[in-house]
Short mmCIF file of C-alpha atoms in Angstrom, two decimals:
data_model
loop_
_atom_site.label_atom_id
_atom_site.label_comp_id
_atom_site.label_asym_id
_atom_site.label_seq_id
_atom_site.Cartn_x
_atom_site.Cartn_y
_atom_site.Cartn_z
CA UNK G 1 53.25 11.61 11.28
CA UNK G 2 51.05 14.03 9.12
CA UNK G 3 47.34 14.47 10.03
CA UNK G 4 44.84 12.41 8.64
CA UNK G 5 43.79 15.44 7.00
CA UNK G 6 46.61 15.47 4.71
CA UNK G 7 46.58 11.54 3.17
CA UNK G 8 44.24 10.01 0.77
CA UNK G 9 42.59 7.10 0.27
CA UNK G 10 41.20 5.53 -3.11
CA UNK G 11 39.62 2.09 -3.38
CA UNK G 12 39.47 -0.15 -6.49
CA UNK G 13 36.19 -2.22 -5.80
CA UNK G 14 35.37 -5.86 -6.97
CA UNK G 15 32.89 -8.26 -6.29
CA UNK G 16 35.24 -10.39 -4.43
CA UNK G 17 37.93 -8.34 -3.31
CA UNK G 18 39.13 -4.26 -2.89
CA UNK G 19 42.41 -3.01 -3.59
CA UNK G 20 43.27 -0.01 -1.10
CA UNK G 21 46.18 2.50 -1.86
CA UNK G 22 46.78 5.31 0.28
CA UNK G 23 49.17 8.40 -0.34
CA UNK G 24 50.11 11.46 1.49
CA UNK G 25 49.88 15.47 -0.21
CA UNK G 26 52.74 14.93 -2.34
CA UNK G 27 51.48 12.08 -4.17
CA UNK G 28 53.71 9.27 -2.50
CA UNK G 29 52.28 5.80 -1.67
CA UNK G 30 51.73 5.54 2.22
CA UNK G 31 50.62 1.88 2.41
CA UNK G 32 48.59 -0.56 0.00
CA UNK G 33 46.49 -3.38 0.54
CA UNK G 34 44.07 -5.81 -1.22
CA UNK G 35 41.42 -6.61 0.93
CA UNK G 36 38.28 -9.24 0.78
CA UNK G 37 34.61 -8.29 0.76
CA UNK G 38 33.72 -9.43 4.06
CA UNK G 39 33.87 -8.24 7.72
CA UNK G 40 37.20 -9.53 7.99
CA UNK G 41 38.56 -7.18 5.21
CA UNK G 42 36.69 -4.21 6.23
CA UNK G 43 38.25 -4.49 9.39
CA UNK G 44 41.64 -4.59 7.53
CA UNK G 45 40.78 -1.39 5.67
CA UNK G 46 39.96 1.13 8.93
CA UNK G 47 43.37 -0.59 10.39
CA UNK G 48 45.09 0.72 8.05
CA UNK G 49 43.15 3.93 7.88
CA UNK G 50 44.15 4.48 10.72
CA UNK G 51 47.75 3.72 10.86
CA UNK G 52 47.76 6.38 8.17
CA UNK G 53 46.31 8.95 10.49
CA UNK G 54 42.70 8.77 9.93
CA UNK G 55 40.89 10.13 13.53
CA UNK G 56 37.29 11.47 13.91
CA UNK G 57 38.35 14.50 14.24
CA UNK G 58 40.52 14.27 10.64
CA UNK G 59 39.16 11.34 8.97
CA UNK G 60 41.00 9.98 5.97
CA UNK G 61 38.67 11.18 2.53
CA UNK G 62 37.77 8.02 0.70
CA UNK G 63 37.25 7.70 -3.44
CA UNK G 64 35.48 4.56 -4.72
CA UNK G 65 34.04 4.24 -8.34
CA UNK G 66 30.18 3.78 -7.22
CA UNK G 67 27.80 5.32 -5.16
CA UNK G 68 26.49 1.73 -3.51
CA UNK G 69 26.71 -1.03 -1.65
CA UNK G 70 27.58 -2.40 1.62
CA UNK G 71 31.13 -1.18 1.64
CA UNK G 72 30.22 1.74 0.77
CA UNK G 73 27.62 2.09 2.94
CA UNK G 74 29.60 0.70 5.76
CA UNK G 75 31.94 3.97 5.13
CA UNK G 76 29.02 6.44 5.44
CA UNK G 77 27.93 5.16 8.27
CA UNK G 78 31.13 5.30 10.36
CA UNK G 79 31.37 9.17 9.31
CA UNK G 80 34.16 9.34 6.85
CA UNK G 81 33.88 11.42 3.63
CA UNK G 82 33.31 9.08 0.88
CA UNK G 83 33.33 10.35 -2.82
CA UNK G 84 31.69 8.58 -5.71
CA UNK G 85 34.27 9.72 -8.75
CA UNK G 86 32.52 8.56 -12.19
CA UNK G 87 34.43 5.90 -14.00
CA UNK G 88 35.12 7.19 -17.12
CA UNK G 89 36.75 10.45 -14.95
CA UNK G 90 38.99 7.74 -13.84
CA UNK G 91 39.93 6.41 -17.01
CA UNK G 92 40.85 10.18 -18.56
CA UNK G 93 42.83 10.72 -15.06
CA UNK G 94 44.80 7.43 -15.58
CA UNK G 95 45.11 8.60 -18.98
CA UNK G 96 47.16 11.36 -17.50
CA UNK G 97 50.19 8.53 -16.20
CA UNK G 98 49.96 6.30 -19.20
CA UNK G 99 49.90 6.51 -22.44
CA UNK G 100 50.08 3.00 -22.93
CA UNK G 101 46.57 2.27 -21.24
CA UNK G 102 48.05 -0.03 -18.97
CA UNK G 103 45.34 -0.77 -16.32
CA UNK G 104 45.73 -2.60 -13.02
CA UNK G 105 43.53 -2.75 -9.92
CA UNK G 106 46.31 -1.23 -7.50
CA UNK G 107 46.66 1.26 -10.52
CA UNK G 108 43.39 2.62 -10.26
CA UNK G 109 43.10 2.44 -7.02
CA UNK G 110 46.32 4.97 -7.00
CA UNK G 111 44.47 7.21 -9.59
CA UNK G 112 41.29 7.05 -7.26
CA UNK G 113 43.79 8.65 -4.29
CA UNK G 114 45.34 10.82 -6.19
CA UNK G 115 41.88 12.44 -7.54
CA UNK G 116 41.35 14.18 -4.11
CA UNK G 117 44.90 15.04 -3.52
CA UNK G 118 44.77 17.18 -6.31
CA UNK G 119 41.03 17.83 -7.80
CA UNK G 120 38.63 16.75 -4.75
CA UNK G 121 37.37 20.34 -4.69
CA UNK G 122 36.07 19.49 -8.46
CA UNK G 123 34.22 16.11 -6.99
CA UNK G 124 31.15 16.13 -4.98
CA UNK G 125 31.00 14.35 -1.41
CA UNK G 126 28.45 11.35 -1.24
CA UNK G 127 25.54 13.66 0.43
CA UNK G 128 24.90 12.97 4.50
CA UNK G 129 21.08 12.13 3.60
CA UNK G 130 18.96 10.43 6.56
CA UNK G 131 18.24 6.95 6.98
CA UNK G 132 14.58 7.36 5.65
CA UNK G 133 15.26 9.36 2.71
CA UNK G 134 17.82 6.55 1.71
CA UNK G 135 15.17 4.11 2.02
CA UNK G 136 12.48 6.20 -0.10
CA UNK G 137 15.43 5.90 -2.50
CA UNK G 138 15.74 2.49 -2.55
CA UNK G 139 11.53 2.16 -3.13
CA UNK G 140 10.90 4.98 -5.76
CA UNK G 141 14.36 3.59 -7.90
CA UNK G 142 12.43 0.28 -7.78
CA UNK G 143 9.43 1.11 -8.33
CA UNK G 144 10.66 3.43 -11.22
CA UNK G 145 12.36 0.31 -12.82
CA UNK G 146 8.86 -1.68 -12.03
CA UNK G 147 7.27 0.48 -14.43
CA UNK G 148 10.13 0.77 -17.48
CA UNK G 149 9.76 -3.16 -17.19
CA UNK G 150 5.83 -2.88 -17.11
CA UNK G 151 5.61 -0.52 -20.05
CA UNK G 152 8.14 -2.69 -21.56
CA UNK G 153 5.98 -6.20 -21.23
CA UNK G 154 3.11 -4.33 -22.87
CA UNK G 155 4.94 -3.09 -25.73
CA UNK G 156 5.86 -6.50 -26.56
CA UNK G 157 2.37 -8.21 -25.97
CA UNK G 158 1.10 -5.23 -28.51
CA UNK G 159 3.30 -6.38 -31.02
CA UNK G 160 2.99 -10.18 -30.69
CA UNK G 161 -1.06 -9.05 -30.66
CA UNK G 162 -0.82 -6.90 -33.54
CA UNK G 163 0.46 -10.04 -35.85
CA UNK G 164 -2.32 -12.21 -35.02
CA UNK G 165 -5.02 -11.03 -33.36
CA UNK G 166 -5.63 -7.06 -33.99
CA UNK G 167 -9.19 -7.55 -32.86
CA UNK G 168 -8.62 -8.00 -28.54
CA UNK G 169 -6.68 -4.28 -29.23
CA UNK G 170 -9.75 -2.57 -31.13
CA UNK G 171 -11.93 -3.73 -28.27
CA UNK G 172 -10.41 -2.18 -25.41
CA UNK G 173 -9.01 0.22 -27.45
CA UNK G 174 -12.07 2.66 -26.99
CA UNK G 175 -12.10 1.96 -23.17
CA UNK G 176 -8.67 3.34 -22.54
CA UNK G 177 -7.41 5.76 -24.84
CA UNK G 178 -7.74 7.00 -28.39
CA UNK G 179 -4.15 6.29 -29.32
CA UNK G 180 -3.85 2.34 -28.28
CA UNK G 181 -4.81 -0.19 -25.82
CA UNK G 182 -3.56 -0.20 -22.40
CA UNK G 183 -2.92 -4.00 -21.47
CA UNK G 184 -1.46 -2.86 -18.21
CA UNK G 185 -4.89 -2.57 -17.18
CA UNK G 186 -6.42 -5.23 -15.31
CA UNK G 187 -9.44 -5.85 -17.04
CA UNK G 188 -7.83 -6.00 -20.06
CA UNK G 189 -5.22 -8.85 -18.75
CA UNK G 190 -8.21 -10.49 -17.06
CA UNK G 191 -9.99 -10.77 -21.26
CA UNK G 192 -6.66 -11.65 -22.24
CA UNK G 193 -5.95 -14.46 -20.01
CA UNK G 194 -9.05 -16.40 -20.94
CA UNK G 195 -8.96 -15.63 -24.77
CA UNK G 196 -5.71 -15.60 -25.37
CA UNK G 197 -6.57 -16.38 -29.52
CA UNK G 198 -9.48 -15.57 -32.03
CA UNK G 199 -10.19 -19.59 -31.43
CA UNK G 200 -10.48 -19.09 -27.68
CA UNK G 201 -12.08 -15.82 -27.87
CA UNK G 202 -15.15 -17.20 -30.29
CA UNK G 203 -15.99 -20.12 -27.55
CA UNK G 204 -16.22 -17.47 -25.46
CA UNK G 205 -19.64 -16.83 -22.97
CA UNK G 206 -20.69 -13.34 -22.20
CA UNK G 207 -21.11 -14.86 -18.40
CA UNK G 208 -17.47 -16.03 -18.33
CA UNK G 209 -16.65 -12.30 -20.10
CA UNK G 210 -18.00 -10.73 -16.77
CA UNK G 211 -17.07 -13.46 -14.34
CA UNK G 212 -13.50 -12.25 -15.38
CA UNK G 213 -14.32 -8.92 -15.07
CA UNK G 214 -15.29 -9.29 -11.57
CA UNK G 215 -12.34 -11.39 -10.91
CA UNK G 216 -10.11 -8.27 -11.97
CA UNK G 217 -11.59 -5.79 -10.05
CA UNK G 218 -14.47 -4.77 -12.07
CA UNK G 219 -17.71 -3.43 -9.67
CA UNK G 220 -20.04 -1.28 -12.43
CA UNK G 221 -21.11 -1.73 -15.64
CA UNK G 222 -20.28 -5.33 -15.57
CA UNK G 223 -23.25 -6.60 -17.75
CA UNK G 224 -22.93 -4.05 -20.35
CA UNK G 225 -19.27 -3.98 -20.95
CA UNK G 226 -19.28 -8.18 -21.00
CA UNK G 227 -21.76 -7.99 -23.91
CA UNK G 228 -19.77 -4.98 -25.58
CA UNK G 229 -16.43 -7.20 -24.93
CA UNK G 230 -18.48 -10.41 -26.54
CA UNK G 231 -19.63 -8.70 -29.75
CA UNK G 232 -16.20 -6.79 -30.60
CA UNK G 233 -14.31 -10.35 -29.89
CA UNK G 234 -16.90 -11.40 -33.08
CA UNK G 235 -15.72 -9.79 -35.44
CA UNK G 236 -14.28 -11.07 -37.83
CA UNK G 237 -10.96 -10.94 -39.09
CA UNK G 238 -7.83 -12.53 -40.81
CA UNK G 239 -6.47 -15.45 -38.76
CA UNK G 240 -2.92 -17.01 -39.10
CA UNK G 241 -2.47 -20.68 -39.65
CA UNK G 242 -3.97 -22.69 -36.52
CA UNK G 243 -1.04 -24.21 -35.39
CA UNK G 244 0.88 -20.65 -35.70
CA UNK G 245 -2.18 -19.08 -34.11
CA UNK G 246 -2.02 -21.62 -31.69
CA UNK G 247 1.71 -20.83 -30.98
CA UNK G 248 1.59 -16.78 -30.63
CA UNK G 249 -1.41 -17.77 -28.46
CA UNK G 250 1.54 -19.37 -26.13
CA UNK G 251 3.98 -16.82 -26.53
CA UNK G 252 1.00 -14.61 -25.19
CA UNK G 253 0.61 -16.13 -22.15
CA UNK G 254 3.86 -15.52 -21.43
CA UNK G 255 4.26 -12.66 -21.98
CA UNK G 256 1.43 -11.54 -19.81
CA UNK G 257 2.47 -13.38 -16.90
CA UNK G 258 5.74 -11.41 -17.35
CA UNK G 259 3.10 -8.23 -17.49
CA UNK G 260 1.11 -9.13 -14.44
CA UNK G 261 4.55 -10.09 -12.27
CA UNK G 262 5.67 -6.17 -13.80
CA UNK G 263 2.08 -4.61 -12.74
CA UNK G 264 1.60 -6.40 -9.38
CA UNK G 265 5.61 -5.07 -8.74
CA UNK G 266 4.96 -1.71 -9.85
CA UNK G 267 1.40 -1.45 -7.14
CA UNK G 268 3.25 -2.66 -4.58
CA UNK G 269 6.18 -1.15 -4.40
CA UNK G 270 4.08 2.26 -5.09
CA UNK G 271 2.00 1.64 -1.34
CA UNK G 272 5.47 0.74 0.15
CA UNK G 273 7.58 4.30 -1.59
CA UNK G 274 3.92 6.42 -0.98
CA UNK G 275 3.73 4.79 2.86
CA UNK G 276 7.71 5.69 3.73
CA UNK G 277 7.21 8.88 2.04
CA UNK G 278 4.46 10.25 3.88
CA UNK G 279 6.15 9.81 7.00
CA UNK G 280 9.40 12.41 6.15
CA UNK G 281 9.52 16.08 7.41
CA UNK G 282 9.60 17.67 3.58
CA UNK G 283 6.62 15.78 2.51
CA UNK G 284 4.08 18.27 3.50
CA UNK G 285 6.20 21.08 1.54
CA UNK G 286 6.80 18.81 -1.86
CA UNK G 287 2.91 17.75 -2.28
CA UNK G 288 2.38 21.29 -1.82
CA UNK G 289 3.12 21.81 -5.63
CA UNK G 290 1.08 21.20 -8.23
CA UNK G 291 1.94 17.56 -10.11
CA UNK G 292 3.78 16.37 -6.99
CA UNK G 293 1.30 14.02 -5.33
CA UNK G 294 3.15 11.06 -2.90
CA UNK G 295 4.68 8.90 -5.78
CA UNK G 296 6.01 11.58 -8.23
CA UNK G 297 7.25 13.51 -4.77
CA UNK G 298 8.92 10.40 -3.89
CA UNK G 299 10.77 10.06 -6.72
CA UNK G 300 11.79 13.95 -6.67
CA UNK G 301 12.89 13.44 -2.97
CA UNK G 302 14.81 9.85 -3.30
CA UNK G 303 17.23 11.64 -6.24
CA UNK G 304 17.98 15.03 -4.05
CA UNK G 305 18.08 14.18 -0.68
CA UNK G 306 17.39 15.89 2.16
CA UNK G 307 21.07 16.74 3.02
CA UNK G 308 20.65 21.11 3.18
CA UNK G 309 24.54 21.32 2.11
CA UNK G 310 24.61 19.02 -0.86
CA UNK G 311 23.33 22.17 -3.40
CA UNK G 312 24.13 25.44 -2.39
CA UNK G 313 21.71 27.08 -4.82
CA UNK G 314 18.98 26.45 -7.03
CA UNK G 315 21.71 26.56 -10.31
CA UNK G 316 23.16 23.23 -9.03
CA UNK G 317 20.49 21.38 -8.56
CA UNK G 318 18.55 22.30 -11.68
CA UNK G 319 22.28 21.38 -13.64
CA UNK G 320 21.71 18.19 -12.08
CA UNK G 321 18.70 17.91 -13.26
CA UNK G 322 19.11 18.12 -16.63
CA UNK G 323 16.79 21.38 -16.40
CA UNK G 324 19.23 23.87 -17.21
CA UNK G 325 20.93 24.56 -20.55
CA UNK G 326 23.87 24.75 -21.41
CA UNK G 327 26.04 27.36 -23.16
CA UNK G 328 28.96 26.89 -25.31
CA UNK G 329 30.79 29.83 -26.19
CA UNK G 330 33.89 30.17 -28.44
CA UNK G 331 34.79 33.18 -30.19
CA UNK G 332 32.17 34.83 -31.74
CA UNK G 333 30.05 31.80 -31.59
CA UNK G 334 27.67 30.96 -28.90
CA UNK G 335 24.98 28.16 -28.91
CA UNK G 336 22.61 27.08 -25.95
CA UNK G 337 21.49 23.56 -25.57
CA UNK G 338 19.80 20.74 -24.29
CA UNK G 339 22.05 19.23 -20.72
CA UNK G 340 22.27 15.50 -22.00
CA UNK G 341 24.54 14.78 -18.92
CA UNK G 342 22.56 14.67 -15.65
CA UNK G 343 20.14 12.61 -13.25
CA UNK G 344 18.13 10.34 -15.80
CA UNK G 345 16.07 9.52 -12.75
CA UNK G 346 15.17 12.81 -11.59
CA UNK G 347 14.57 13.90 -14.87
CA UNK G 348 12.40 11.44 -15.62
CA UNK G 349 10.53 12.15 -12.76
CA UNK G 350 10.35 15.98 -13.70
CA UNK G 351 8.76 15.33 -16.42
CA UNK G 352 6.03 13.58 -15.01
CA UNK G 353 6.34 16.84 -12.74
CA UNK G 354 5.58 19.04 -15.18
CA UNK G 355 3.04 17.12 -17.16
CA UNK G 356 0.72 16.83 -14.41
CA UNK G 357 1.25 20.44 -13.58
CA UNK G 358 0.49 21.80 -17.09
CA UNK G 359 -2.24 19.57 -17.44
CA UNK G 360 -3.86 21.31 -14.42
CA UNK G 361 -5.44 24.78 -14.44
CA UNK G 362 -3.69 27.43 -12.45
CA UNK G 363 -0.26 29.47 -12.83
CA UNK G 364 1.71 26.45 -13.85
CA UNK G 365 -0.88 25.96 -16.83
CA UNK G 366 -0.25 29.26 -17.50
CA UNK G 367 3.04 29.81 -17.31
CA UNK G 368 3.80 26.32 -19.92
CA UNK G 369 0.86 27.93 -22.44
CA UNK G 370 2.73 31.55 -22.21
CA UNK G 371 6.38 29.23 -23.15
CA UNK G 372 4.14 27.83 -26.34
CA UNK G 373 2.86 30.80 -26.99
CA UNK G 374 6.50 32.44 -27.62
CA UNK G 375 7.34 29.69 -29.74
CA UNK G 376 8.50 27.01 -27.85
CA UNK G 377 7.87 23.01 -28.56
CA UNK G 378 5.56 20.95 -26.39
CA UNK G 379 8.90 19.30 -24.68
CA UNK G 380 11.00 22.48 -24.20
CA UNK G 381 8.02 24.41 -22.89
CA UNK G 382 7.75 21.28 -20.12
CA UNK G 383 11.52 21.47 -19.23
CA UNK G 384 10.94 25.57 -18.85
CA UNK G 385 8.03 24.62 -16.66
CA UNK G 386 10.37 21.90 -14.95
CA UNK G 387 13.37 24.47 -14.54
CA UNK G 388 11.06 27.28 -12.78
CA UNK G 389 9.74 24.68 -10.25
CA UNK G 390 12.43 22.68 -9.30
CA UNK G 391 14.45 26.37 -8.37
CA UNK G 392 11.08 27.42 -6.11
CA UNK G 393 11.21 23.22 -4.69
CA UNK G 394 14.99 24.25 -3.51
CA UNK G 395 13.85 27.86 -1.95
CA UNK G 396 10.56 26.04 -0.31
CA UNK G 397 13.15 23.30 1.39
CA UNK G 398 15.16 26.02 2.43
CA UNK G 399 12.64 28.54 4.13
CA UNK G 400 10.21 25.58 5.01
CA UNK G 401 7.54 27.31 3.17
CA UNK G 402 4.86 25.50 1.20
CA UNK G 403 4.33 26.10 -2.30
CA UNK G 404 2.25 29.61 -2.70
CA UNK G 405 1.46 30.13 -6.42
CA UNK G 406 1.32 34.05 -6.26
CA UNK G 407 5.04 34.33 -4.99
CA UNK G 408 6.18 31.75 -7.35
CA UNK G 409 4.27 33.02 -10.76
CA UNK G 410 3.09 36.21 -10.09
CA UNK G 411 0.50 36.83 -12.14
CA UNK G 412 0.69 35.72 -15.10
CA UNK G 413 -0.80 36.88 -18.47
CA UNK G 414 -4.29 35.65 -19.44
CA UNK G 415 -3.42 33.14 -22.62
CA UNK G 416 -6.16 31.26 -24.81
CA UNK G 417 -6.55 28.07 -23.19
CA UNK G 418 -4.64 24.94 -24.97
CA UNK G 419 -4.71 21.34 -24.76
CA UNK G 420 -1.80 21.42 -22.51
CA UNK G 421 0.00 17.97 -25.00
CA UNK G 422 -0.08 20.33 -28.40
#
């Protein structure tokens, strides 16, 4: 029988059931299988792993179509080389056999096989990280979503507010920002839940006003902003029909108690990501650069890992990043762009990066003011910014240095300072 080394296993996963087909280096079907998602059928799939060959010291390499769950992570953990291939690779590879687009699970799972017989050089491994940095992962992805649905909730409270009852945003407008209200805030859903229309808000009390305010948090001030609060709630205004104004008043409430479930989410699962974070070996070396403080770090961290073989050099992991560009040459015609394809996450997450960092004085600052000053836009001078860190993150991992600002930007050109958002 051939080694392990030489067959290859692809997986067609369900929610209810897997279909297994494994083949040997010419492409021939060795043995195929459709298994259930339970115990029982895992069991089924390393029997017949290893009637195929599979041993620890040549263990059967393993395509699936996703990067999670329990099978998956039921693989990983016994030590076999799993790799993630992206569905729509599938569907061009199966493209390759058919032209008819016929499509069957013990198809694909063939295709998935026959991927890393021929091209698994071409697909990344699922990277060895450690148990904690899977777990950071698992808090910083939620708490990330926490916040898309809290920002989310608050657009569409603005909006319901905006058709009937414009005056609660001009009141706390002033307190939060110059470009809109912030409803995320808690003082601002504390006003809200009590006056939830112009009707409710003119029956008002200036002592229920800061009874509220201490309620949500509020310790200073409290006498002065309740009166403020009272007298901008007076103003007066247009008003919908009762029973409409009545209605949106409803929807409202809703609405915010989807936006306080969002907000109390998004805090807790912040103290859970920060408190798991704080306790890895590369925290001390991440916070050590400017706009990475234990939440933005945590996200950085949960999308690259702390396996030192998954990228070889700074180029891969700023590709995967969405940092780099990329250049399309053809002839005499070249053109350097924006990477659309790459980690949304961690690009997300550098741009909060970068943000921070610009907004701070000191080489980073610099460095973005120096981009704008040779014509680049506010977003592409971030992403330059983003691009120049995130190589110097993947040299500080490697070395186990901290961040040092004078080997990472020199010294930079004196440039007239800028609001760093221009």
């Amino acid at each position: 029988m051939e080694a392990g080394l030489y067959r290859y296993c692809g997986i067609d996963w369900a929610e209810g059931h897997h279909d297994i087909a494994i083949v040997n280096r010419e492409g021939t079907l060795v043995t195929k299988k459709r298994i259930v998602d339970d115990p029982t059928g895992f069991t089924e799939l390393i029997d017949l792993l290893t009637e195929a060959g599979d041993n620890a010291g040549e263990p059967i390499p393993i395509a699936i179509e996703t990067p999670r769950g329990l099978l998956v992570s039921t693989l990983r953990a016994s030590g076999r080389p799993v790799f993630a291939i992206n569905p729509m690779a599938v569907a061009r590879y199966r493209e390759r056999h058919s032209m008819a687009r016929a499509k069957s699970d013990h198809a694909d799972a063939l295709t998935l096989a026959n991927i890393l017989r021929v091209d698994a050089h071409l697909h990344p491994q699922l990277p060895d990280d450690s148990e904690l940095v899977q777990a950071i992962a698992v808090l910083a992805r939620a708490q990330q979503d926490a916040v898309w649905r809290r920002t989310k909730a608050s657009n569409e409270l603005r909006s319901l507010l905006r058709e009937y009852y414009p005056a609660f945003l001009d009141t706390f407008v002033a307190r939060t920002s110059k470009s809109g209200t912030n409803l995320a805030r808690p003082e601002t859903r504390a006003i809200l839940a009590i006056a939830p229309t112009p009707a409710h808000a003119a029956k008002l009390t200036k002592a229920r006003i800061a009874t509220a305010l201490r309620r949500a948090g509020r310790q200073r001030g409290i006498d002065d902003l309740a009166t403020d609060i009272f007298q901008r709630l007076r103003v007066p205004q247009m008003r919908q029909p009762q029973l409409v104004e009545q209605a949106m008043g409803h929807q409202a409430l809703a609405l915010l108690a989807t936006l306080d479930a969002a907000c109390r989410g998004a805090n807790d699962l912040e103290q859970a990501t920060a408190e798991q974070f704080r306790k890895h070996p590369d925290h001390d070396i991440i916070t050590s650069f400017p706009g990475l403080a234990d939440l933005a770090g945590a996200r950085v961290l949960a999308e690259i890992g702390d396996d030192p073989t998954r990228f070889t050099d700074p180029r891969a992991l700023k590709a995967y990043a969405g940092s780099a560009p990329v250049t399309r040459a053809s002839g005499k015609t070249i053109s350097i762009t924006h990477r659309k394809i790459k980690n949304d996450r961690l690009a997300a997450a550098g741009w909060v990066w970068s943000f921070a960092a610009a907004a701070t004085n000191g080489p980073a600052r610099a460095h973005y003011l120096n981009r704008r000053a040779q014509g680049d836009r506010h977003p592409a001078a971030l992403r330059h910014l983003f691009n120049k860190m995130l190589g110097q993150l993947h040299h500080c991992l490697h070395t186990r240095e901290s961040f040092d600002p004078k080997k990472a930007f020199g010294h930079p050109a004196e440039t007239p300072h800028q609001p760093a958002a221009a």
